[in-house]
JSON list of C-alpha atoms in Angstrom, two decimals:
[
{"chain": "A", "resi": 1353, "resn": "MET", "atom": "CA", "xyz": [22.83, -23.06, 10.96]},
{"chain": "A", "resi": 1354, "resn": "ARG", "atom": "CA", "xyz": [23.88, -24.85, 7.79]},
{"chain": "A", "resi": 1355, "resn": "PRO", "atom": "CA", "xyz": [23.14, -23.32, 4.36]},
{"chain": "A", "resi": 1356, "resn": "LYS", "atom": "CA", "xyz": [20.26, -24.62, 2.25]},
{"chain": "A", "resi": 1357, "resn": "ARG", "atom": "CA", "xyz": [21.23, -27.31, -0.22]},
{"chain": "A", "resi": 1358, "resn": "LYS", "atom": "CA", "xyz": [21.26, -26.00, -3.79]},
{"chain": "A", "resi": 1359, "resn": "ALA", "atom": "CA", "xyz": [20.19, -27.84, -6.92]},
{"chain": "A", "resi": 1360, "resn": "ILE", "atom": "CA", "xyz": [23.08, -28.73, -9.22]},
{"chain": "A", "resi": 1361, "resn": "PRO", "atom": "CA", "xyz": [22.79, -26.56, -12.36]},
{"chain": "A", "resi": 1362, "resn": "ARG", "atom": "CA", "xyz": [22.68, -28.26, -15.76]},
{"chain": "A", "resi": 1363, "resn": "ALA", "atom": "CA", "xyz": [25.95, -26.58, -16.78]},
{"chain": "A", "resi": 1364, "resn": "VAL", "atom": "CA", "xyz": [27.71, -28.07, -13.74]},
{"chain": "A", "resi": 1365, "resn": "LYS", "atom": "CA", "xyz": [26.30, -31.54, -14.50]},
{"chain": "A", "resi": 1366, "resn": "LEU", "atom": "CA", "xyz": [27.56, -31.26, -18.06]},
{"chain": "A", "resi": 1367, "resn": "ALA", "atom": "CA", "xyz": [31.01, -30.10, -16.89]},
{"chain": "A", "resi": 1368, "resn": "VAL", "atom": "CA", "xyz": [31.20, -33.10, -14.54]},
{"chain": "A", "resi": 1369, "resn": "ARG", "atom": "CA", "xyz": [30.28, -35.58, -17.28]},
{"chain": "A", "resi": 1370, "resn": "ILE", "atom": "CA", "xyz": [32.78, -34.03, -19.69]},
{"chain": "A", "resi": 1371, "resn": "ARG", "atom": "CA", "xyz": [35.53, -34.12, -17.04]},
{"chain": "A", "resi": 1372, "resn": "GLN", "atom": "CA", "xyz": [34.80, -37.83, -16.55]},
{"chain": "A", "resi": 1373, "resn": "ASP", "atom": "CA", "xyz": [34.78, -38.41, -20.32]},
{"chain": "A", "resi": 1374, "resn": "HIS", "atom": "CA", "xyz": [31.16, -39.60, -19.94]},
{"chain": "A", "resi": 1375, "resn": "HIS", "atom": "CA", "xyz": [32.18, -42.55, -17.72]},
{"chain": "A", "resi": 1376, "resn": "CYS", "atom": "CA", "xyz": [30.69, -43.50, -14.34]},
{"chain": "A", "resi": 1377, "resn": "ALA", "atom": "CA", "xyz": [33.06, -42.52, -11.51]},
{"chain": "A", "resi": 1378, "resn": "GLU", "atom": "CA", "xyz": [32.30, -45.77, -9.65]},
{"chain": "A", "resi": 1379, "resn": "CYS", "atom": "CA", "xyz": [32.30, -48.56, -12.26]},
{"chain": "A", "resi": 1380, "resn": "GLY", "atom": "CA", "xyz": [34.08, -46.81, -15.14]},
{"chain": "A", "resi": 1381, "resn": "THR", "atom": "CA", "xyz": [31.63, -47.74, -17.88]},
{"chain": "A", "resi": 1382, "resn": "VAL", "atom": "CA", "xyz": [30.40, -45.22, -20.44]},
{"chain": "A", "resi": 1383, "resn": "PHE", "atom": "CA", "xyz": [26.97, -43.66, -19.81]},
{"chain": "A", "resi": 1384, "resn": "ASP", "atom": "CA", "xyz": [24.20, -44.65, -22.21]},
{"chain": "A", "resi": 1385, "resn": "TYR", "atom": "CA", "xyz": [22.36, -41.47, -23.20]},
{"chain": "A", "resi": 1386, "resn": "GLY", "atom": "CA", "xyz": [19.82, -43.24, -25.42]},
{"chain": "A", "resi": 1387, "resn": "GLU", "atom": "CA", "xyz": [16.05, -43.02, -25.03]},
{"chain": "A", "resi": 1388, "resn": "ASN", "atom": "CA", "xyz": [16.04, -45.73, -22.36]},
{"chain": "A", "resi": 1389, "resn": "GLY", "atom": "CA", "xyz": [19.56, -44.95, -21.23]},
{"chain": "A", "resi": 1390, "resn": "ASP", "atom": "CA", "xyz": [21.23, -44.81, -17.86]},
{"chain": "A", "resi": 1391, "resn": "LYS", "atom": "CA", "xyz": [19.82, -42.80, -15.00]},
{"chain": "A", "resi": 1392, "resn": "ILE", "atom": "CA", "xyz": [22.64, -40.56, -13.78]},
{"chain": "A", "resi": 1393, "resn": "GLU", "atom": "CA", "xyz": [22.99, -39.16, -10.27]},
{"chain": "A", "resi": 1394, "resn": "TYR", "atom": "CA", "xyz": [25.54, -36.75, -8.90]},
{"chain": "A", "resi": 1395, "resn": "ASP", "atom": "CA", "xyz": [27.57, -37.37, -5.76]},
{"chain": "A", "resi": 1396, "resn": "HIS", "atom": "CA", "xyz": [29.31, -34.65, -3.75]},
{"chain": "A", "resi": 1397, "resn": "ARG", "atom": "CA", "xyz": [32.87, -35.57, -2.67]},
{"chain": "A", "resi": 1398, "resn": "PRO", "atom": "CA", "xyz": [33.37, -34.87, 0.16]},
{"chain": "A", "resi": 1399, "resn": "ALA", "atom": "CA", "xyz": [29.73, -35.16, 1.20]},
{"chain": "A", "resi": 1400, "resn": "ILE", "atom": "CA", "xyz": [28.05, -31.82, 1.92]},
{"chain": "A", "resi": 1401, "resn": "ILE", "atom": "CA", "xyz": [27.34, -32.88, 5.51]},
{"chain": "A", "resi": 1402, "resn": "ALA", "atom": "CA", "xyz": [31.10, -33.30, 6.04]},
{"chain": "A", "resi": 1403, "resn": "ARG", "atom": "CA", "xyz": [31.99, -29.84, 4.67]},
{"chain": "A", "resi": 1404, "resn": "ALA", "atom": "CA", "xyz": [32.63, -26.77, 6.76]},
{"chain": "A", "resi": 1405, "resn": "VAL", "atom": "CA", "xyz": [30.39, -23.73, 6.27]},
{"chain": "A", "resi": 1406, "resn": "ASN", "atom": "CA", "xyz": [32.18, -20.86, 4.51]},
{"chain": "A", "resi": 1407, "resn": "VAL", "atom": "CA", "xyz": [32.96, -17.58, 6.29]},
{"chain": "A", "resi": 1408, "resn": "ASN", "atom": "CA", "xyz": [29.89, -15.84, 4.80]},
{"chain": "A", "resi": 1409, "resn": "GLY", "atom": "CA", "xyz": [27.62, -18.63, 6.06]},
{"chain": "A", "resi": 1410, "resn": "ASP", "atom": "CA", "xyz": [25.90, -18.95, 2.67]},
{"chain": "A", "resi": 1411, "resn": "ASP", "atom": "CA", "xyz": [27.67, -22.01, 1.24]},
{"chain": "A", "resi": 1412, "resn": "TYR", "atom": "CA", "xyz": [30.29, -24.62, 2.09]},
{"chain": "A", "resi": 1413, "resn": "HIS", "atom": "CA", "xyz": [33.99, -25.07, 1.61]},
{"chain": "A", "resi": 1414, "resn": "PRO", "atom": "CA", "xyz": [34.45, -26.26, -1.07]},
{"chain": "A", "resi": 1415, "resn": "PRO", "atom": "CA", "xyz": [31.29, -24.73, -2.59]},
{"chain": "A", "resi": 1416, "resn": "GLN", "atom": "CA", "xyz": [28.56, -27.32, -3.02]},
{"chain": "A", "resi": 1417, "resn": "ASN", "atom": "CA", "xyz": [28.23, -26.81, -6.79]},
{"chain": "A", "resi": 1418, "resn": "ASP", "atom": "CA", "xyz": [31.94, -26.75, -7.62]},
{"chain": "A", "resi": 1419, "resn": "PRO", "atom": "CA", "xyz": [32.18, -29.34, -10.43]},
{"chain": "A", "resi": 1420, "resn": "ASP", "atom": "CA", "xyz": [35.64, -30.41, -9.21]},
{"chain": "A", "resi": 1421, "resn": "PHE", "atom": "CA", "xyz": [33.97, -31.89, -6.13]},
{"chain": "A", "resi": 1422, "resn": "ILE", "atom": "CA", "xyz": [31.02, -33.65, -7.80]},
{"chain": "A", "resi": 1423, "resn": "GLU", "atom": "CA", "xyz": [31.03, -37.03, -9.54]},
{"chain": "A", "resi": 1424, "resn": "ALA", "atom": "CA", "xyz": [28.52, -38.52, -11.98]},
{"chain": "A", "resi": 1425, "resn": "LEU", "atom": "CA", "xyz": [27.39, -42.09, -11.27]},
{"chain": "A", "resi": 1426, "resn": "HIS", "atom": "CA", "xyz": [24.83, -44.60, -12.49]},
{"chain": "A", "resi": 1427, "resn": "LYS", "atom": "CA", "xyz": [21.76, -44.29, -10.24]},
{"chain": "A", "resi": 1428, "resn": "LYS", "atom": "CA", "xyz": [21.76, -48.02, -9.60]},
{"chain": "A", "resi": 1429, "resn": "PRO", "atom": "CA", "xyz": [23.82, -49.83, -8.62]},
{"chain": "A", "resi": 1430, "resn": "CYS", "atom": "CA", "xyz": [26.78, -47.41, -8.46]},
{"chain": "A", "resi": 1431, "resn": "HIS", "atom": "CA", "xyz": [25.38, -44.49, -6.45]},
{"chain": "A", "resi": 1432, "resn": "LEU", "atom": "CA", "xyz": [23.44, -46.81, -4.17]},
{"chain": "A", "resi": 1433, "resn": "PHE", "atom": "CA", "xyz": [26.56, -48.90, -3.52]},
{"chain": "A", "resi": 1434, "resn": "ARG", "atom": "CA", "xyz": [28.63, -45.82, -2.78]},
{"chain": "A", "resi": 1435, "resn": "THR", "atom": "CA", "xyz": [25.96, -44.39, -0.48]},
{"chain": "A", "resi": 1436, "resn": "ILE", "atom": "CA", "xyz": [24.98, -47.45, 1.57]},
{"chain": "A", "resi": 1437, "resn": "GLY", "atom": "CA", "xyz": [27.81, -49.86, 0.84]},
{"chain": "A", "resi": 1438, "resn": "ARG", "atom": "CA", "xyz": [25.86, -52.66, -0.79]},
{"chain": "A", "resi": 1439, "resn": "LEU", "atom": "CA", "xyz": [24.31, -53.53, -4.13]},
{"chain": "A", "resi": 1440, "resn": "PRO", "atom": "CA", "xyz": [20.52, -53.43, -4.70]},
{"chain": "A", "resi": 1441, "resn": "GLY", "atom": "CA", "xyz": [18.86, -56.59, -3.41]},
{"chain": "A", "resi": 1442, "resn": "ALA", "atom": "CA", "xyz": [21.84, -57.66, -1.32]},
{"chain": "A", "resi": 1443, "resn": "GLU", "atom": "CA", "xyz": [21.25, -58.90, 2.21]},
{"chain": "A", "resi": 1444, "resn": "LYS", "atom": "CA", "xyz": [21.53, -56.30, 4.95]}
]
């Protein structure tokens, strides 16, 4: 049985954004943190489904909330493109 997926803690999200110098890992542009700013999503690399379960059976290898294996992306179009391979509105 695979471990339950854990929410990414705020401190990990902040560490990821700082490591990326507040730039999207896909397109490279700076995140807009304003009132109507960018929606940011976090992508596990490698994907959790592709990770082996650790010896204790309670997490993965690498651990799912290790900030070194998470990237911050714009919700659209960057995360969507990375996940399904096409931009929003593109033909299937």
